[in-house]
Structure formats: structure tokens, C-alpha cells
C-alpha positions as CSV (number, residue, x, y, z in Angstrom):
1,M,146.3,-73.8,48.8
2,T,146.6,-71.7,52.0
3,A,144.3,-72.2,55.0
4,S,143.0,-68.6,54.7
5,R,142.1,-69.2,51.0
6,T,140.3,-72.4,51.9
7,A,138.4,-70.6,54.7
8,R,137.3,-67.8,52.2
9,E,136.2,-70.4,49.7
10,R,134.2,-72.2,52.3
11,V,132.5,-69.0,53.4
12,R,131.8,-68.1,49.8
13,A,130.2,-71.5,49.2
14,E,128.1,-71.2,52.3
15,L,126.9,-67.7,51.5
16,S,126.1,-68.8,47.9
17,R,124.0,-71.7,49.2
18,E,122.2,-69.4,51.6
19,I,121.4,-67.0,48.7
20,V,120.0,-69.8,46.6
21,D,118.0,-71.2,49.5
22,I,116.4,-67.8,50.1
23,A,115.7,-67.4,46.4
24,R,114.1,-70.8,46.3
25,R,111.8,-69.7,49.1
26,Q,111.0,-66.6,47.1
27,L,109.8,-68.8,44.2
28,A,107.0,-70.0,46.5
29,T,105.8,-66.5,47.5
30,E,106.7,-64.3,44.5
31,G,107.1,-66.6,41.6
32,A,110.1,-66.7,39.3
33,G,109.2,-63.4,37.7
34,G,109.3,-61.7,41.2
35,L,112.7,-63.0,42.1
36,S,114.8,-60.1,43.4
37,L,118.4,-60.0,44.5
38,R,117.6,-56.9,46.5
39,A,115.0,-58.8,48.4
40,V,117.4,-61.6,49.0
41,A,120.0,-59.2,50.3
42,R,117.4,-57.6,52.7
43,E,116.6,-61.1,54.1
44,M,120.3,-61.8,54.6
45,G,120.9,-58.4,56.2
46,M,123.4,-57.5,53.5
47,V,123.7,-54.6,51.1
48,S,122.6,-55.5,47.6
49,S,126.1,-54.9,46.2
50,A,127.4,-57.7,48.4
51,V,124.9,-60.2,46.9
52,Y,125.9,-59.1,43.4
53,R,129.4,-60.3,44.1
54,Y,128.0,-63.8,44.2
55,F,125.4,-63.6,41.5
56,P,126.0,-60.6,39.1
57,S,122.4,-60.6,38.0
58,R,119.0,-62.0,38.6
59,D,119.4,-64.2,35.5
60,D,122.6,-65.8,37.0
61,L,120.6,-66.7,40.1
62,L,117.7,-68.0,38.0
63,T,120.1,-70.2,36.1
64,T,121.5,-71.7,39.3
65,L,118.0,-72.4,40.5
66,I,117.1,-74.0,37.2
67,I,120.2,-76.2,37.1
68,D,119.6,-77.2,40.7
69,G,116.0,-78.0,39.9
70,Y,116.8,-80.1,36.9
71,N,119.5,-82.0,38.8
72,A,117.1,-82.7,41.7
73,L,114.4,-83.9,39.3
74,G,116.9,-86.0,37.4
75,E,118.3,-87.5,40.5
76,A,114.8,-88.5,41.7
77,V,114.1,-90.2,38.3
78,E,117.5,-91.9,38.3
79,R,117.1,-93.2,41.9
80,A,113.5,-94.5,41.2
81,E,114.5,-96.3,38.0
82,A,117.7,-97.8,39.4
83,A,115.7,-99.6,42.1
84,R,114.1,-101.9,39.4
85,P,115.7,-105.0,38.0
86,R,117.6,-104.2,34.7
87,D,115.5,-106.6,32.7
88,D,112.2,-105.2,33.9
89,F,111.8,-102.6,31.2
90,L,108.2,-101.7,31.9
91,G,108.9,-101.5,35.6
92,R,111.9,-99.2,35.0
93,W,109.8,-96.9,32.8
94,L,107.0,-96.7,35.4
95,A,109.4,-96.1,38.2
96,A,111.0,-93.2,36.3
97,C,107.6,-91.7,35.6
98,H,106.5,-92.0,39.2
99,G,109.8,-90.6,40.4
100,A,109.2,-87.5,38.3
101,R,105.7,-87.1,39.5
102,D,106.6,-87.6,43.1
103,W,109.3,-85.0,42.9
104,A,107.1,-82.5,41.2
105,L,104.3,-82.9,43.8
106,A,106.9,-82.5,46.6
107,H,108.5,-79.4,45.0
108,P,105.7,-77.6,43.1
109,H,107.4,-74.2,42.9
110,E,110.7,-75.6,41.6
111,Y,108.7,-77.7,39.1
112,A,106.8,-74.6,38.0
113,L,110.2,-72.8,37.4
114,L,111.2,-75.7,35.1
115,Y,107.9,-76.4,33.3
116,G,105.6,-73.4,34.0
117,S,105.3,-70.1,32.2
118,P,108.6,-68.7,30.8
119,V,110.1,-66.0,32.9
120,P,109.8,-62.7,31.0
121,G,113.2,-61.5,29.7
122,Y,115.1,-64.6,30.7
123,E,116.6,-67.1,28.2
124,A,118.2,-70.2,29.7
125,P,121.9,-70.6,28.7
126,Q,123.5,-73.8,27.4
127,D,124.8,-74.4,31.0
128,T,121.4,-75.8,31.8
129,V,121.4,-78.5,29.2
130,P,123.4,-81.3,30.9
131,A,121.1,-81.1,34.0
132,R,118.0,-80.9,31.7
133,L,119.0,-84.2,30.0
134,R,119.3,-86.3,33.1
135,D,115.7,-87.6,33.0
136,V,115.8,-88.1,29.2
137,T,119.0,-90.1,29.6
138,V,117.1,-92.5,31.9
139,L,114.4,-93.1,29.3
140,S,117.0,-93.5,26.6
141,A,118.7,-96.2,28.7
142,V,115.5,-98.1,29.3
143,L,114.6,-98.1,25.6
144,R,118.1,-98.9,24.4
145,D,118.3,-101.8,26.8
146,A,114.9,-103.1,25.7
147,V,115.9,-102.9,22.0
148,E,119.2,-104.7,22.6
149,A,117.4,-107.4,24.5
150,G,114.8,-107.8,21.8
151,A,112.1,-106.8,24.3
152,A,110.8,-103.6,22.6
153,D,107.8,-104.6,20.4
154,P,105.9,-101.4,19.4
155,P,102.6,-102.2,17.9
156,P,101.4,-100.8,14.5
157,L,99.9,-97.5,15.5
158,G,98.9,-94.5,13.5
159,P,100.5,-93.1,10.4
160,P,104.3,-93.3,9.8
161,P,106.1,-90.2,11.1
162,P,106.4,-87.4,8.5
163,A,109.8,-86.9,6.9
164,T,110.1,-83.5,8.6
165,L,109.8,-85.1,12.0
166,V,112.4,-87.7,11.1
167,A,114.8,-84.9,10.1
168,D,114.1,-83.0,13.2
169,G,115.0,-86.0,15.3
170,E,118.8,-85.5,14.8
171,N,119.4,-84.2,18.3
172,M,117.3,-86.9,19.9
173,R,119.3,-89.5,17.9
174,A,122.4,-88.3,19.6
175,I,120.8,-88.8,23.0
176,M,119.0,-92.1,22.2
177,A,121.7,-93.9,20.2
178,G,120.7,-97.4,19.2
179,V,117.0,-96.7,19.3
180,P,115.1,-96.8,16.0
181,D,113.7,-93.5,14.7
182,E,110.0,-94.5,15.0
183,L,110.6,-95.5,18.6
184,I,112.4,-92.3,19.3
185,L,109.4,-90.3,18.2
186,R,107.0,-92.6,20.3
187,A,109.3,-92.0,23.3
188,L,109.1,-88.3,22.8
189,T,105.3,-88.5,22.7
190,S,105.3,-90.6,25.8
191,W,107.7,-88.3,27.7
192,T,105.7,-85.2,26.8
193,A,102.5,-87.1,27.9
194,M,104.1,-87.7,31.2
195,Y,105.1,-84.1,31.8
196,G,101.8,-82.9,30.4
197,W,99.9,-85.0,33.0
198,I,102.1,-83.8,35.8
199,S,101.6,-80.2,34.8
200,L,97.8,-80.6,34.6
201,E,97.8,-82.2,38.0
202,L,100.2,-79.8,39.6
203,F,98.5,-76.6,38.2
204,G,95.0,-77.7,39.3
205,Q,93.6,-78.7,35.9
206,L,92.5,-82.1,37.2
207,N,90.7,-80.8,40.3
208,N,87.1,-82.1,40.5
209,A,87.8,-84.4,37.6
210,I,90.0,-87.2,38.8
211,E,90.3,-88.1,42.5
212,D,92.6,-91.2,42.4
213,R,95.3,-89.4,40.4
214,R,98.2,-91.7,41.2
215,T,96.3,-94.7,39.8
216,A,95.1,-92.8,36.8
217,F,98.6,-91.5,36.2
218,D,100.0,-95.1,36.4
219,H,97.4,-96.3,33.9
220,S,98.3,-93.5,31.5
221,M,102.0,-94.3,31.8
222,R,101.3,-98.0,31.2
223,T,99.4,-96.9,28.0
224,M,102.4,-94.9,26.9
225,A,104.7,-97.9,27.6
226,A,102.5,-100.0,25.4
227,V,102.9,-97.4,22.6
228,M,106.6,-97.8,22.9
229,G,106.4,-101.6,23.0
230,L,107.5,-102.0,26.6
231,H,105.9,-105.0,28.4
């Protein structure tokens, strides 16, 4: 590799990062639907055709923002969960939940891109899947480790899952290998409860209803842990 090529690649990487940083700021002011490559170009002092050499379309830029967001969220969850002892399954679950909530509160516009209203005309490609699964992989590891240690003891609760739900769980089984089907479905319920709570809080639906939201969130996640049999 020549020195000139290395320099060009470095400049390209720096400009790509600058474009993404500006686009991320646009999320805060215009929302994902208002993201504009032309506006990014104006802020950078470039002609729009120059920006299109880095991101051929708005959707390409959105995909990069989404992947970055999922990776940042996943990293926050991983880091929080990794700080707990490996045999503290409840603590690992709670740490992961608080890691997700803390990241969301610190990055509301990026969270809204991931879990808010769909962007009209945009469909996320398969490229986003590995980053999207990082947080789920953490939950899978907690449950799998608990099952292997004989520490997962889900209580009898509600009706058995319908056959259709068991059949639909094939993709989840691939992610949560070694976890019983009923526990997989309880985990899915718990994970959606976590993100449902975060979304309600972040989008203002808990205003004037709950003041000590961190404590209430922790209690709810402990309840979900009990549903999964984590103690």
C-alpha cells in the first residue's frame, strides 16, 4: 500500500466520520425523516455531489447511523453486564437493563432512531442485524449460564405458550441455544417490557405519573427477572 493511498483512505475515513457526526446532530433538530444529504453538504461547505461519493443515498447514511446506534447501545449493555460477577445472574440482568436505559437517556435522538416511529420509505437492510443482536446476545448469555448452573427457576405462570408461538421461536432458538422454549418466550416478554418502559419514559409518557423512575424501572426489571426465574 502506497503512502498516498493511505493518506487518501485516512482523509476519506475522516470525512465519512464528519458526515455521520453532522447527520447525528440533524437527528436532534430535524428527526430521522428530515435527514438530508444536501443539508449535511451545506454544513460541511461541500457541494452535494461530493457527499454522495461517500453516501450514495439518504438510506445509506441512515443505515450507518442505525448500525452505529445499535453498536453503541450494545456496547453499553455489554459493559454494564460484564462488570457483575458471572454467577450473579440477577445482577447481570439488572446491570444490562440499566445499561440500556442509561444509554437511551443519554442519547435520546439516537434511541428514537432505533425504537421510535419508522422512517417513511426506509427499510433497514440485513447489514443492521449483527449490531441489533448485541444486546439480545447479552440476555442470552445470562439465561444460558443460569440454566447451565441450575440457577434458572421460572415459577408456574399463566397458560402454556400457544403452539404458534413455539413455532415462531425458531430464530430466537438460534440466538438463545441451550435455553428452554418456555424460558425463551419469557425472555422475549421481559426484553420487550424493558424497551417498552424505556420508550414510555423517553417519549414523555411517564411525565406527571412516576417521579422516581430509576427505582420504579429497577423494580419492574426485578419483576421480569422473577418471571424468568432469575434470583
